[in-house]
């Protein structure tokens, strides 16, 4: 029997566990229900993947984002671990085929989007599945008043009733005490263990600037702090505009958002990871799964909409434990806009009903039908046709989703599908005439049962592995086979889709739970106010503020955020500060000098104050403090 560490080395090639991973894995192996709170990129996946590999049976993984599930499944497959995914938008045949394979133990991991739990097909197969562990990724999505509620997550509770005795591990990056309690309650935790990493990041300096020109401030920061960085902003257009402005100043930068193709995104991410691109200007779509330790600055060009998101995104700086900066920028107009954000985020119930009617018109969907159907839904075109505001439509779709009328997925991932369209006989003749296609045809027939009669989801990478072609080569041959009438070929695509969960209702009778709606609106308003409070007037160390928000007990000020620095500076009067600063700068140049020596010449009685000035100048990037106890000009 292998140990967890041996499994980690064997499949991942990592030499040791990160903090908490090992304890979490032990608790899972001891059959406890576990809640693991680790930062994004902290290595949560391994916490359920390693113990699952050590046990018999299958691990069911519930995750909210199709693209992420697909990534993880691909990663596992590349390591030679059998994994599959079932999500909404997958054709019936493909789901059935996958579930059937699960009954004979074909997969170690089955990734499932939460709305699938309720489907009849899944329920039908459930008793036949040998499930040893349920992993709930992004578990905060279960909290109704939390920042990222996904209604289908509530269905996980039913799953636990069906699978009595199967332990659960819930994973998330951050949760307030309230959200933590909700997770434990809604997932019906039994004997359980909670692991959380402290929220404090000793070398991360938080600061906030209210400025007139955000671009000037951004340039100033990027020019004064070396190393890689991220600039988060709210719109796709902005990512491009800001990138251009940075490049005009000869700063290496690129932009990233969810509207780019998967290949483009991968390429941009890679260049940034290797340092070829220094600054990534992006929307919040950037960050999931990025694994770069030495990010020195994260600048927020726009306000996020809650402290959870801010903390997550800012926390991508300085994971190597060295000094890093998280800077939040705003204009006074931004603050006003944030205060009014609840108006667009929570449109009036009449507005919601009108937009619902417009959607039905757009899809030409009469009252009383639609249940279970998927429709391509181009939001931009829809807004244009009906002269509606995109932000309000987006929010209305969310409300309709929460109320269980529809599901909307902006980027539903439909894997490549293939079905043979010729007879077996003519296929043989074809193979003789075109032997170059033989390896691919054989690989298709061998790897995917039923592909002769049904559309089956295929994975180009896997096929490529079998017939020694790269993914592009596989795609090219599939195209050629389709052109010659041998197969039907539906390449993978990402399209926005609306899925009607119930029949279309007359707009006037559309059910919306008003109390719940107003309660959610209030929770949202509270969250945004907390963030505004954090930004404009924290009243304490920013690290302590964040810790308090998440229920951490640590109350020690970080000493490096803008609040702490202003407190320190205030201890010395301005004249005293200026005098020490002058004396100090007169003695320090570009070559390192011993700090003790400088302090001695300024005067032992001023020792404390001199230290404060040194730290202040360092935080302003004017001085460098070396590890050997020397200082020099930056
Ligand atoms: P999370 O889900 O917490 O955001 P992931 O599970 O996606 O994080 O892991 C982030 C990255 O960290 C992955 O590339 C993973 O391989 C890597 N990683 C996880 N654990 C370790 C470890 N013990 N040693 C080295 N790298 C690790
Ligand atoms: Mg993860």
XYZ file of C-alpha atoms and ligand atoms in Angstrom:
662
model
C 0.000 0.000 0.000
C 1.423 3.364 -1.011
C 1.560 6.353 1.324
C -0.007 9.685 0.339
C 3.460 11.069 -0.319
C 4.302 8.210 -2.653
C 1.082 8.860 -4.593
C 1.944 12.556 -4.799
C 5.373 11.731 -6.169
C 4.173 9.038 -8.516
C 1.427 10.991 -10.278
C 2.318 14.642 -9.738
C 6.065 14.471 -9.307
C 5.938 16.828 -6.307
C 8.438 16.054 -3.555
C 6.433 17.271 -0.585
C 3.020 18.429 0.558
C 2.150 22.054 1.012
C 0.929 23.272 4.411
C -2.261 21.481 5.553
C -2.500 19.160 2.534
C -1.171 16.194 4.441
C -3.470 16.745 7.453
C -6.466 17.149 5.174
C -5.668 13.936 3.338
C -5.308 12.035 6.631
C -8.709 13.268 7.787
C -10.313 12.191 4.519
C -8.702 8.776 4.807
C -10.069 8.533 8.355
C -13.544 8.832 6.739
C -14.289 12.210 8.299
C -16.322 14.919 6.628
C -13.805 17.638 5.877
C -13.932 21.340 5.137
C -10.696 22.625 3.617
C -10.092 26.352 3.291
C -6.991 26.981 1.232
C -6.202 29.982 -0.941
C -6.651 29.790 -4.698
C -3.684 27.988 -6.120
C -2.971 26.494 -2.704
C -3.454 22.982 -4.021
C -6.965 21.977 -3.058
C -7.422 19.415 -5.821
C -4.698 17.179 -4.477
C -6.503 17.043 -1.119
C -9.221 14.855 -2.599
C -7.376 13.356 -5.550
C -4.630 11.730 -3.506
C -6.901 9.983 -0.951
C -9.299 8.936 -3.727
C -6.437 7.212 -5.493
C -5.645 5.323 -2.278
C -9.143 3.915 -1.899
C -11.321 1.560 -3.878
C -14.292 3.032 -5.638
C -14.920 6.258 -7.437
C -14.645 9.860 -6.327
C -17.517 12.094 -7.380
C -16.393 15.692 -7.860
C -18.943 18.484 -7.960
C -17.766 21.712 -9.492
C -19.575 24.781 -10.822
C -17.579 25.662 -13.909
C -17.573 23.440 -16.938
C -14.325 24.792 -18.336
C -12.541 24.084 -15.032
C -13.922 20.564 -14.837
C -12.746 19.860 -18.335
C -9.278 21.181 -17.475
C -9.006 19.000 -14.416
C -10.200 15.928 -16.265
C -7.659 16.553 -19.005
C -4.928 16.973 -16.389
C -5.828 13.690 -14.728
C -5.992 11.882 -18.051
C -2.548 13.173 -18.919
C -1.260 11.545 -15.735
C -2.820 8.264 -16.815
C -5.668 8.528 -14.291
C -9.128 7.586 -15.576
C -11.468 10.535 -15.272
C -14.635 11.668 -16.996
C -16.992 14.608 -16.893
C -20.756 14.992 -17.104
C -22.212 18.444 -17.464
C -25.321 20.181 -18.659
C -25.343 20.602 -22.385
C -23.902 17.148 -22.994
C -26.084 14.997 -25.217
C -28.132 12.270 -23.552
C -26.249 9.492 -25.326
C -22.891 10.718 -24.146
C -24.057 11.025 -20.531
C -25.516 7.543 -20.594
C -22.378 6.105 -22.101
C -20.232 7.712 -19.410
C -22.479 6.560 -16.563
C -22.606 3.071 -17.990
C -18.810 2.987 -18.040
C -18.786 4.153 -14.407
C -20.824 1.152 -13.303
C -18.003 -1.115 -14.366
C -15.414 1.007 -12.591
C -13.949 2.597 -15.723
C -13.240 5.898 -13.988
C -11.568 6.873 -10.750
C -12.980 10.393 -10.923
C -16.332 11.527 -12.218
C -16.742 15.299 -12.465
C -20.322 16.410 -12.337
C -21.986 19.783 -12.632
C -24.434 20.183 -9.754
C -27.617 20.523 -11.823
C -26.944 17.019 -13.170
C -27.571 15.514 -9.732
C -31.296 15.906 -10.208
C -31.445 14.435 -13.676
C -33.352 11.175 -13.976
C -30.557 9.509 -15.810
C -28.087 10.178 -13.010
C -30.549 9.069 -10.339
C -31.154 5.883 -12.263
C -27.467 4.996 -12.354
C -26.575 6.233 -8.874
C -27.304 3.009 -6.966
C -25.043 1.088 -9.320
C -22.059 3.354 -8.756
C -19.376 2.455 -6.255
C -18.684 5.884 -4.782
C -16.122 6.213 -2.009
C -15.813 9.988 -1.696
C -17.769 13.112 -2.629
C -15.674 16.208 -3.270
C -17.491 19.537 -3.413
C -15.238 22.101 -5.048
C -15.946 25.828 -4.610
C -18.182 24.846 -1.712
C -19.047 28.469 -0.836
C -21.443 28.345 -3.818
C -23.909 26.590 -1.508
C -24.469 29.697 0.642
C -27.555 31.571 -0.411
C -26.511 34.937 0.987
C -22.890 34.451 0.022
C -21.139 36.102 -2.869
C -21.326 33.367 -5.444
C -24.496 31.388 -4.771
C -25.312 28.622 -7.264
C -28.786 27.252 -6.590
C -28.058 23.750 -7.933
C -25.512 23.355 -5.136
C -28.381 22.906 -2.717
C -29.125 19.605 -4.432
C -25.933 18.115 -3.075
C -27.806 17.556 0.193
C -30.093 15.070 -1.593
C -27.084 13.288 -2.928
C -25.776 12.787 0.587
C -29.061 11.186 1.581
C -28.719 8.770 -1.310
C -25.120 7.995 -0.513
C -25.277 7.385 3.217
C -21.912 6.621 4.755
C -19.903 8.169 1.948
C -17.741 10.957 3.377
C -17.612 14.395 1.821
C -14.794 16.881 1.426
C -15.785 20.490 0.780
C -13.179 22.854 -0.612
C -13.135 26.601 -0.964
C -10.665 29.445 -0.910
C -12.433 31.711 1.518
C -15.497 31.677 3.649
C -16.800 33.875 6.411
C -17.831 32.064 9.611
C -21.430 32.330 8.431
C -20.687 30.710 5.074
C -18.610 28.062 6.838
C -21.571 27.204 9.049
C -23.853 27.050 6.017
C -21.553 24.619 4.242
C -21.470 22.358 7.293
C -25.233 22.486 7.655
C -26.263 22.131 4.012
C -23.829 19.336 3.356
C -25.008 17.560 6.539
C -21.535 17.116 7.963
C -21.210 14.282 10.494
C -17.972 13.761 12.410
C -15.939 16.457 10.838
C -12.683 18.349 10.666
C -12.068 21.894 9.473
C -8.753 23.068 8.108
C -8.106 26.682 7.382
C -5.005 28.532 6.476
C -4.593 31.808 8.320
C -5.778 34.737 6.214
C -2.774 36.769 7.179
C -0.118 37.306 4.544
C 2.843 38.786 6.416
C 4.722 40.088 3.360
C 1.763 41.395 1.377
C 1.291 45.136 1.684
C -2.272 46.313 1.036
C -2.978 49.886 0.098
C -5.711 52.039 -1.357
C -5.483 55.237 -3.371
C -8.308 57.511 -4.359
C -6.903 59.279 -7.409
C -7.955 61.407 -10.340
C -6.008 59.447 -12.908
C -5.911 55.726 -12.322
C -3.692 55.147 -15.317
C -1.041 57.540 -14.037
C -1.038 55.873 -10.644
C -0.849 52.458 -12.278
C 2.159 53.517 -14.334
C 3.814 54.963 -11.277
C 3.404 51.719 -9.338
C 4.496 49.466 -12.167
C 7.562 51.585 -12.788
C 8.610 51.580 -9.142
C 8.051 47.891 -8.324
C 10.073 45.348 -10.273
C 8.772 41.970 -11.360
C 5.586 40.465 -12.731
C 2.181 41.906 -12.024
C -1.536 41.747 -12.647
C -3.907 44.636 -13.301
C -7.530 43.687 -12.743
C -10.259 45.715 -14.397
C -13.949 45.228 -15.031
C -14.469 45.223 -18.776
C -12.902 43.384 -21.662
C -12.418 46.591 -23.600
C -10.495 48.157 -20.733
C -8.042 45.253 -20.617
C -7.033 46.106 -24.183
C -7.006 49.882 -23.714
C -4.866 49.774 -20.581
C -2.468 47.301 -22.181
C -1.948 49.702 -25.072
C -1.236 52.568 -22.705
C 1.309 50.488 -20.793
C 3.002 49.412 -23.990
C 3.268 53.037 -25.111
C 5.412 53.487 -21.993
C 7.569 50.519 -23.025
C 6.142 48.275 -20.320
C 5.754 44.683 -21.412
C 2.043 43.907 -21.081
C -0.734 41.791 -22.529
C -4.478 41.457 -21.978
C -6.728 38.548 -21.072
C -10.465 37.976 -20.769
C -13.026 35.232 -21.230
C -13.963 36.465 -24.701
C -10.684 35.217 -26.194
C -10.331 31.749 -27.663
C -8.982 29.000 -25.433
C -5.745 28.871 -27.469
C -5.176 32.602 -27.205
C -5.770 32.519 -23.481
C -3.373 29.627 -23.015
C -0.649 31.325 -25.013
C -1.012 34.638 -23.187
C -1.023 32.905 -19.823
C 2.078 30.917 -20.696
C 4.026 33.988 -21.768
C 3.116 35.727 -18.553
C 3.993 32.701 -16.411
C 7.463 32.470 -17.953
C 8.019 36.203 -17.519
C 8.112 36.950 -21.233
C 5.146 39.253 -20.611
C 5.551 41.278 -17.424
C 2.093 42.655 -16.732
C -1.200 40.924 -17.397
C -4.155 43.278 -17.708
C -7.267 41.205 -17.282
C -10.783 40.711 -16.056
C -11.502 38.407 -13.136
C -11.515 35.546 -15.667
C -7.750 35.439 -15.192
C -6.424 33.703 -12.156
C -8.150 30.364 -11.750
C -5.456 27.748 -11.810
C -2.570 30.150 -12.351
C 0.467 28.961 -10.574
C 3.010 31.772 -10.392
C 4.753 32.403 -7.096
C 6.666 35.572 -7.815
C 3.923 38.041 -8.707
C 5.077 41.300 -7.113
C 2.054 43.557 -7.663
C -1.663 43.125 -8.059
C -3.388 46.375 -8.947
C -7.164 46.691 -8.903
C -8.052 49.294 -11.484
C -11.717 48.812 -10.612
C -13.444 47.847 -7.396
C -14.388 44.167 -7.121
C -17.846 43.621 -5.676
C -16.902 41.990 -2.402
C -14.026 41.499 -0.023
C -13.914 37.762 -0.773
C -13.078 38.447 -4.408
C -10.714 41.243 -3.537
C -8.803 39.088 -1.086
C -8.595 36.231 -3.575
C -7.336 38.358 -6.417
C -4.970 40.471 -4.331
C -3.649 37.271 -2.768
C -2.133 36.184 -6.077
C 0.738 38.552 -5.270
C 3.757 37.325 -3.346
C 2.930 33.678 -2.853
C 6.672 33.048 -2.562
C 6.500 34.868 0.787
C 8.611 37.806 -0.410
C 7.445 41.401 -0.240
C 4.603 42.167 -2.629
C 2.005 44.872 -3.141
C -1.771 44.781 -3.466
C -3.101 48.142 -4.530
C -6.724 49.124 -4.878
C -7.449 52.203 -6.983
C -10.606 54.250 -7.310
C -11.795 57.649 -8.403
C -14.470 59.385 -6.377
C -16.884 58.550 -9.212
C -16.023 54.852 -8.784
C -16.979 55.003 -5.132
C -20.319 56.617 -5.949
C -20.918 53.992 -8.605
C -20.133 51.206 -6.138
C -22.590 52.653 -3.649
C -25.315 52.512 -6.300
C -24.390 49.168 -7.751
C -27.297 47.367 -6.104
C -29.646 49.206 -8.492
C -28.274 47.446 -11.573
C -27.476 44.213 -9.792
C -30.988 43.903 -8.465
C -33.388 45.256 -11.092
C -37.035 45.741 -10.124
C -39.372 42.773 -10.387
C -41.283 44.494 -13.214
C -38.069 44.897 -15.174
C -37.347 41.208 -14.690
C -40.763 40.256 -16.020
C -40.377 42.501 -19.058
C -37.004 41.048 -19.897
C -38.359 37.512 -19.486
C -41.047 38.398 -22.027
C -38.413 39.788 -24.395
C -36.369 36.571 -24.104
C -39.429 34.522 -25.019
C -40.039 36.800 -28.017
C -36.427 36.556 -29.071
C -36.488 32.753 -28.908
C -40.009 32.708 -30.363
C -41.059 30.505 -27.507
C -44.809 30.367 -26.821
C -46.301 29.993 -23.328
C -46.504 26.438 -22.029
C -43.574 24.793 -23.767
C -39.789 24.785 -23.564
C -39.114 22.550 -20.557
C -35.811 20.752 -20.868
C -34.774 22.480 -24.092
C -31.544 24.316 -24.857
C -31.438 27.444 -26.986
C -28.413 29.293 -28.358
C -28.641 32.721 -26.820
C -26.540 35.584 -28.053
C -26.857 38.124 -25.248
C -25.330 41.023 -27.151
C -27.596 40.588 -30.143
C -30.546 40.237 -27.798
C -29.711 43.491 -25.999
C -29.293 45.256 -29.320
C -32.560 44.016 -30.773
C -34.559 44.923 -27.702
C -32.569 48.039 -26.716
C -31.759 46.649 -23.284
C -28.836 47.301 -20.978
C -26.372 44.411 -20.886
C -25.663 44.685 -17.162
C -29.347 44.564 -16.298
C -30.023 41.666 -18.663
C -27.101 39.720 -17.197
C -28.474 40.211 -13.704
C -31.998 39.304 -14.783
C -30.707 36.033 -16.205
C -29.134 35.334 -12.812
C -32.419 36.014 -11.028
C -34.304 33.750 -13.420
C -31.688 31.134 -12.714
C -31.993 31.493 -8.955
C -35.744 31.152 -9.232
C -35.303 27.916 -11.136
C -36.831 29.056 -14.432
C -33.775 28.760 -16.596
C -30.112 28.023 -16.576
C -27.819 30.275 -18.466
C -24.261 29.362 -19.219
C -22.167 31.920 -20.934
C -19.577 29.454 -22.080
C -21.091 26.062 -22.147
C -18.423 23.668 -23.255
C -19.552 21.155 -25.837
C -16.853 18.577 -26.498
C -16.151 17.337 -29.979
C -18.664 14.781 -31.204
C -18.248 12.191 -33.880
C -20.526 9.603 -35.483
C -19.854 7.380 -38.480
C -22.257 8.051 -41.306
C -21.145 5.410 -43.816
C -21.806 1.665 -43.801
C -19.245 -0.764 -42.319
C -18.655 -2.130 -45.782
C -17.876 1.207 -47.388
C -15.641 2.076 -44.422
C -13.478 -0.958 -45.206
C -13.194 0.069 -48.852
C -12.355 3.578 -47.770
C -9.596 2.449 -45.430
C -7.981 0.451 -48.208
C -8.097 3.423 -50.539
C -6.826 5.930 -47.935
C -4.504 4.090 -45.523
C -3.334 7.382 -43.956
C -6.661 7.607 -42.108
C -6.512 4.048 -40.857
C -4.872 4.711 -37.468
C -7.423 7.397 -36.567
C -10.402 5.338 -37.710
C -9.157 2.351 -35.707
C -8.575 4.556 -32.668
C -12.117 5.944 -32.905
C -13.696 2.528 -33.217
C -11.633 1.000 -30.415
C -11.895 3.828 -27.914
C -15.532 4.742 -28.336
C -18.076 1.996 -28.275
C -21.258 2.767 -30.142
C -19.636 5.450 -32.273
C -20.855 3.694 -35.383
C -24.444 4.435 -34.550
C -24.425 7.374 -32.137
C -22.818 10.739 -31.758
C -20.135 10.224 -29.155
C -17.956 12.830 -27.382
C -14.345 12.240 -28.242
C -11.167 13.806 -26.920
C -8.685 14.850 -29.572
C -5.748 14.583 -27.174
C -6.529 11.027 -26.240
C -7.050 10.012 -29.878
C -3.822 11.768 -30.801
C -1.992 9.774 -28.140
C -3.197 6.508 -29.634
C -2.495 7.268 -33.281
C 0.581 9.469 -32.777
C -0.858 12.739 -34.007
C -1.074 16.063 -32.215
C -4.506 17.524 -31.443
C -4.333 19.736 -34.549
C -3.496 16.730 -36.710
C -6.477 14.844 -35.292
C -8.768 17.789 -35.984
C -7.515 18.071 -39.551
C -8.126 14.409 -40.269
C -11.567 14.546 -38.688
C -12.415 17.482 -40.947
C -11.218 15.572 -43.977
C -13.199 12.474 -43.001
C -16.291 14.617 -42.587
C -15.724 16.286 -45.969
C -15.544 12.839 -47.550
C -18.804 11.783 -45.941
C -17.303 9.118 -43.686
C -18.210 10.730 -40.372
C -20.361 13.456 -38.957
C -18.065 15.834 -37.081
C -19.170 18.484 -34.603
C -16.051 20.282 -33.370
C -15.955 21.343 -29.748
C -17.433 24.772 -29.169
C -18.239 27.205 -26.477
C -21.544 28.947 -27.008
C -23.828 30.791 -24.652
C -26.968 28.774 -24.056
C -30.262 29.095 -22.243
C -31.679 25.937 -20.803
C -35.372 26.121 -19.880
C -35.902 24.112 -16.703
C -39.669 24.595 -16.713
C -42.122 25.534 -19.426
C -42.294 29.155 -20.409
C -44.719 31.041 -18.160
C -46.825 34.085 -19.058
C -44.623 36.990 -17.919
C -47.291 38.439 -15.623
C -47.431 35.167 -13.678
C -43.713 34.542 -13.549
C -42.932 33.369 -10.034
C -40.346 35.342 -8.119
C -39.992 35.046 -4.359
C -39.967 38.701 -3.406
C -38.835 38.260 0.223
C -35.863 36.167 -0.761
C -35.039 38.568 -3.533
C -34.976 41.551 -1.200
C -32.958 39.629 1.353
C -30.358 38.802 -1.256
C -30.319 42.425 -2.346
C -29.591 43.441 1.228
C -26.810 40.883 1.582
C -25.285 42.235 -1.610
C -25.516 45.832 -0.433
C -23.888 44.907 2.878
C -21.026 43.205 1.093
C -20.301 46.116 -1.191
C -20.465 48.506 1.743
C -17.923 46.401 3.582
C -15.598 46.703 0.630
C -16.084 50.472 0.414
C -15.416 50.654 4.139
C -12.276 48.541 3.708
C -11.060 50.798 0.915
C -11.847 54.267 2.135
C -11.722 54.045 5.890
C -10.629 50.734 7.390
C -9.925 52.230 10.820
C -7.428 49.455 11.505
C -4.691 47.451 9.824
C -6.002 46.170 6.478
C -4.792 42.661 7.205
C -6.616 42.652 10.526
C -9.738 43.997 8.792
C -9.697 41.094 6.326
C -8.956 38.590 9.085
C -11.857 39.891 11.183
C -14.175 39.654 8.223
C -13.366 35.990 7.768
C -13.473 35.315 11.485
C -9.749 34.981 12.117
C -8.611 35.547 15.673
C -5.213 37.023 14.870
C -5.293 40.707 15.768
C -1.656 41.687 15.162
C -1.260 44.589 12.730
C 0.789 43.693 9.645
C 2.974 46.782 9.918
C 3.252 47.151 6.144
C -0.169 48.205 4.838
C -0.889 51.865 4.161
C -2.891 52.132 7.385
C -0.101 50.715 9.560
C 2.470 52.920 7.850
C 0.410 56.051 8.356
C 0.070 55.154 12.042
C 3.810 54.767 12.376
C 4.508 57.956 10.543
C 2.112 59.779 12.832
C 4.113 58.717 15.873
C 6.929 60.974 14.771
C 6.084 64.600 14.122
C 6.605 65.870 10.581
C 9.658 67.946 11.407
C 11.281 65.061 13.274
C 10.545 62.717 10.398
C 11.980 65.126 7.835
C 15.146 65.645 9.889
C 15.816 61.924 10.203
C 14.977 61.368 6.546
C 17.473 64.062 5.551
C 20.248 62.709 7.773
C 19.653 59.228 6.482
C 19.603 60.052 2.800
C 22.785 62.048 3.184
C 24.614 58.858 4.204
C 23.014 56.219 2.013
C 23.897 55.741 -1.644
C 23.672 53.032 -4.248
C 26.199 50.857 -2.398
C 25.014 48.970 0.701
C 25.899 50.427 4.114
C 25.337 48.723 7.485
C 22.045 49.867 8.994
C 23.475 49.764 12.530
C 26.138 52.243 11.510
C 23.579 54.700 10.097
C 21.427 54.433 13.199
C 24.417 55.048 15.448
C 25.361 58.238 13.599
C 21.812 59.604 13.731
C 21.751 58.953 17.454
C 20.852 56.015 19.671
C 18.091 58.037 21.316
C 16.357 58.275 17.920
C 16.813 54.565 17.173
C 13.102 53.645 17.117
C 12.194 56.607 14.962
C 15.032 55.988 12.551
C 13.790 52.449 12.065
C 10.333 53.799 11.287
C 11.743 56.137 8.672
C 13.754 53.331 7.090
C 10.713 51.088 6.898
C 8.631 53.907 5.514
C 11.164 54.670 2.776
C 11.360 50.998 1.955
C 7.592 50.770 1.594
C 7.784 53.707 -0.801
C 10.431 51.808 -2.751
C 13.064 54.449 -2.192
C 15.293 52.290 -0.006
C 16.230 48.640 -0.194
C 16.786 46.662 3.016
C 19.155 43.784 2.354
C 19.101 40.521 4.260
C 22.646 41.046 5.544
C 21.541 44.074 7.581
C 22.619 46.727 5.079
C 20.574 49.352 3.285
C 20.989 51.172 -0.015
C 19.098 53.510 -2.292
C 16.623 51.816 -4.618
P -6.623 25.313 -5.961
O -7.718 24.390 -6.393
O -6.449 25.350 -4.490
O -6.755 26.692 -6.540
P -4.961 23.536 -7.462
O -5.401 22.280 -6.855
O -5.494 23.846 -8.825
O -5.247 24.770 -6.520
O -3.363 23.552 -7.478
C -2.636 24.656 -7.934
C -1.262 24.222 -8.405
O -0.441 23.851 -7.318
C -1.287 23.021 -9.342
O -0.447 23.268 -10.435
C -0.757 21.893 -8.487
O -0.128 20.876 -9.234
C 0.216 22.622 -7.582
N 0.446 21.892 -6.327
C -0.483 21.423 -5.486
N 0.076 20.795 -4.434
C 1.419 20.870 -4.619
C 2.554 20.407 -3.869
N 2.422 19.733 -2.723
N 3.774 20.677 -4.369
C 3.918 21.368 -5.525
N 2.897 21.818 -6.268
C 1.654 21.577 -5.833
Mg -9.474 24.394 -7.421
